Amino acid sequence: MSFDQIIAVDWSSSSTASSAKPVANAIYVGSKVRGQPADVQYFRTRLSAMDAICAMLDRAQDAASRVLVGFDFGFGYPQGFAQALTGQSSGLGVWDWLAERIEDGPDNKNNRFEVADQINRALDSIGPFWGCPRGAETDALRQRGSERDPLQFPERRTVEALTSSAQPMWKLYTPGSVGGQSLVGLPMLAKLRARYGGGITVWPFETGFAKPATNIVLAEIYPSLFDATLRMGDDGTIFDVLDARQVRAVCEAFENAELDALFGAGFDRTTDAKAAQIASEEGWILGVRKQKTDGDSLTPPPLGNDCFAMPQGVSWTPVDEALDQLKDRVRAVTAIETIAVKDAVGRYLASDVFAQRANPPHANCAVDGYGFSADVILDGPNELPVVMGRAAAGAPFSGAVPKGHAIRILTGAVVPSGVDTVVLEEDCTVEADEQGQPIRIAFHGGLRKGANTRKVGEDVMKGDVMLHAARKITPADAAFLTAGGISDIDVRAPLRVAVISTGDELVEAGRTAKAGQIFDANRPMLLSMITAWGFEPVDMGIIRDDPDALKAALDEAAKSADVILTSGGASAGDEDHVSKLLQSSGSLAWWRIAVKPGRPLALAMWGGVPVFGLPGNPVAAFVCTAIFARPAMICLAGGDFAAPQAVTVPAGFSKRKKEGRREFLRARLRNGLAEVFASEGSGRIGGLSWAEGLVELPDEAQEITSGTPVRYIPFSGLGLSV
Ligand code: AMP
Ligand code: MG
């Protein structure tokens, strides 16, 4: 059984009708009837699009054909919202709630910001919804997300953590936001349900993670997940718009999908505790899989085959532009798993973490001393009777301390009722009874109220975001999270990086090298860089310049790793077997980056896995890996694309640099000056070994003499220690 027709809708929350000519960010409805080419229609308003969709569904119903209708906005909200808004944890309940309140006219005029404001108020908070035009701002609906109250709900749905470019449902305004589309879309879907009654089901709200049985199925889709760039329109202007190409790609992708796998989304409904809750409340994006590995983990879809496509030009791309391009194209590809905080150091967080508990959970005492109410303390000498008992860490004092009395209190103790200030024991004269119990203390006043105490939540309040997604967990984070009541977190699985050396001249270290042969120096270098960055190295050995052997190695690497680094053979010459083979995959792009040392960087996809074809020359391989592959791999691993940490220091060398490309020199700091290696010869691996960092010279021409400020990137700034 499969669908006879797929309809894919790219929605819009626009408040006015869009222009007569097809434009981006408007409504596109793709439809593909089995056996016929896909067709895409453009609509200027939501109501006209819905009329057309209903007409298609009416026809399908008459013909008893099966139709999958996908809409590209969130069908549900993060966990807890439905219950708070409607009193039940049902995504469909939210649809009905919105349908009663959203007004949406034939000219697209609608009240989505008013309704969002109303929801924020009903929840008694600033937020969770945010973002609106200037005039629509209220004290509950703000223009900036950072002005919201501590969030009562997660920022993202579970599925959104797998599609890193997906925007949170709460964000209603500014480019790329989808929250507004759901507010005006869900009421329309509620109407579709009313119209087709038992003939329609909503996946996964009504079906769980299982194949629906009715003829019409509604599901959430995310067209950007599909590879649309390769399907340029050949038949008319409408396909010049990316949205139009994308909905067509969705139709084509779903037409032949295996339905049990598609609707199951990788969940095991019998054992997966989270599945039922996600299915009833948050919803899911069709085509995204939660993949079960050994642990409980979610795997995002692979990158598209056109991931590295570059317009082929004659000019060289500046380094910064190349880095921007890379940043745009890669995203996290590793699975998400829930693990104990103590085991998570070095891993990338997959979602924001909210404090489960305030730290400190109660006001507590910062020193050993005596506590009292500051109200009765004089600036001069004071004498206070000491009550029986004491307050210690883990052993609170249960009574109240009367005004004018003091209590013995120790570091970490909960501050007892009646106490707001503590004086250090060293600053007191203590009178004790025969048993050594303090009965009176004398000390000098002038203490600030609250002295030597820690306020409840001064570190973090319950519900605050403690750490954001994409952070690499440090030992200090482990302490912080644990203090906030967090024991387990969602993190990315370690990125597996395969390393292949290629070349007939290469010999493995320790073997005998004949005349004309050289030892494979790149592999030990690249494998250790990968380990230093916290990725998992996968050593694929040396591969001869032989297409079959290379192909087998790439196939194997694509199976066992998330990204592949090759070195050698990546230029465009006769013996450049890596590039020839990668070219056969249809995805090879040479990035002609204006950098020295370097050559065109060969980027490609092999079996769904990105490949960095590095130059064979070890110095160039090192620089390309550190400057280009590293930030891309950090993104693939679930982190944020970040420039290396650098410092500006005076040069301890002279050089006349020509215009046109960026240069990285092997360098080190001595006496506060950056010195560079005597030779710039790219064959000098010894110079790389001598270096403790790189001097980065700008794209422009520069005359450097001793003392000229230069940018120095210590290897530690590249995550490599010296
Ligand atoms: P290719 O990019 O294959 O043209 O190689 C450029 C230069 O780097 C040649 O001199 C190769 O012999 C050398 N080379 C390639 N791979 C390695 C390696 N793994 N270790 C050391 N040198 C290499
Ligand atoms: Mg070679």
GROMACS .gro file of N, CA and C in nm, residues 622 665-669 675 687-688 690-695 712-716 718 722:
model
   66
  622PHE      N    1   4.798   2.005   0.715
  622PHE     CA    2   4.780   2.053   0.852
  622PHE      C    3   4.698   2.182   0.854
  665LEU      N    4   5.172   3.132   0.843
  665LEU     CA    5   5.315   3.102   0.858
  665LEU      C    6   5.335   3.021   0.985
  666ARG      N    7   5.425   2.926   0.978
  666ARG     CA    8   5.460   2.850   1.098
  666ARG      C    9   5.533   2.944   1.193
  667ALA      N   10   5.486   2.954   1.316
  667ALA     CA   11   5.535   3.059   1.404
  667ALA      C   12   5.540   3.014   1.549
  668ARG      N   13   5.607   3.093   1.630
  668ARG     CA   14   5.602   3.073   1.775
  668ARG      C   15   5.632   3.206   1.844
  669LEU      N   16   5.598   3.213   1.972
  669LEU     CA   17   5.621   3.337   2.048
  669LEU      C   18   5.749   3.322   2.129
  675GLU      N   19   5.787   3.492   1.611
  675GLU     CA   20   5.891   3.461   1.512
  675GLU      C   21   5.837   3.357   1.416
  687GLY      N   22   5.956   2.243   1.009
  687GLY     CA   23   5.912   2.376   1.046
  687GLY      C   24   5.777   2.371   1.116
  688LEU      N   25   5.696   2.277   1.076
  688LEU     CA   26   5.565   2.260   1.140
  688LEU      C   27   5.585   2.210   1.283
  690TRP      N   28   5.858   2.260   1.457
  690TRP     CA   29   5.922   2.369   1.530
  690TRP      C   30   5.817   2.467   1.583
  691ALA      N   31   5.710   2.486   1.507
  691ALA     CA   32   5.611   2.591   1.536
  691ALA      C   33   5.527   2.557   1.659
  692GLU      N   34   5.478   2.664   1.724
  692GLU     CA   35   5.385   2.648   1.836
  692GLU      C   36   5.253   2.718   1.804
  693GLY      N   37   5.245   2.768   1.682
  693GLY     CA   38   5.123   2.837   1.641
  693GLY      C   39   5.140   2.883   1.497
  694LEU      N   40   5.042   2.963   1.450
  694LEU     CA   41   5.048   3.014   1.313
  694LEU      C   42   5.033   3.165   1.317
  695VAL      N   43   5.110   3.233   1.233
  695VAL     CA   44   5.082   3.375   1.212
  695VAL      C   45   4.989   3.382   1.092
  712TYR      N   46   4.841   3.621   1.580
  712TYR     CA   47   4.908   3.495   1.612
  712TYR      C   48   4.804   3.398   1.669
  713ILE      N   49   4.794   3.280   1.608
  713ILE     CA   50   4.702   3.177   1.659
  713ILE      C   51   4.787   3.070   1.725
  714PRO      N   52   4.788   3.067   1.859
  714PRO     CA   53   4.863   2.959   1.922
  714PRO      C   54   4.794   2.825   1.890
  715PHE      N   55   4.871   2.718   1.884
  715PHE     CA   56   4.805   2.590   1.856
  715PHE      C   57   4.695   2.560   1.957
  716SER      N   58   4.712   2.613   2.081
  716SER     CA   59   4.605   2.590   2.180
  716SER      C   60   4.475   2.658   2.136
  718LEU      N   61   4.370   2.654   1.849
  718LEU     CA   62   4.312   2.562   1.751
  718LEU      C   63   4.279   2.429   1.817
  722VAL      N   64   5.063   2.227   2.272
  722VAL     CA   65   5.203   2.212   2.227
  722VAL      C   66   5.279   2.132   2.331
   0.00000   0.00000   0.00000
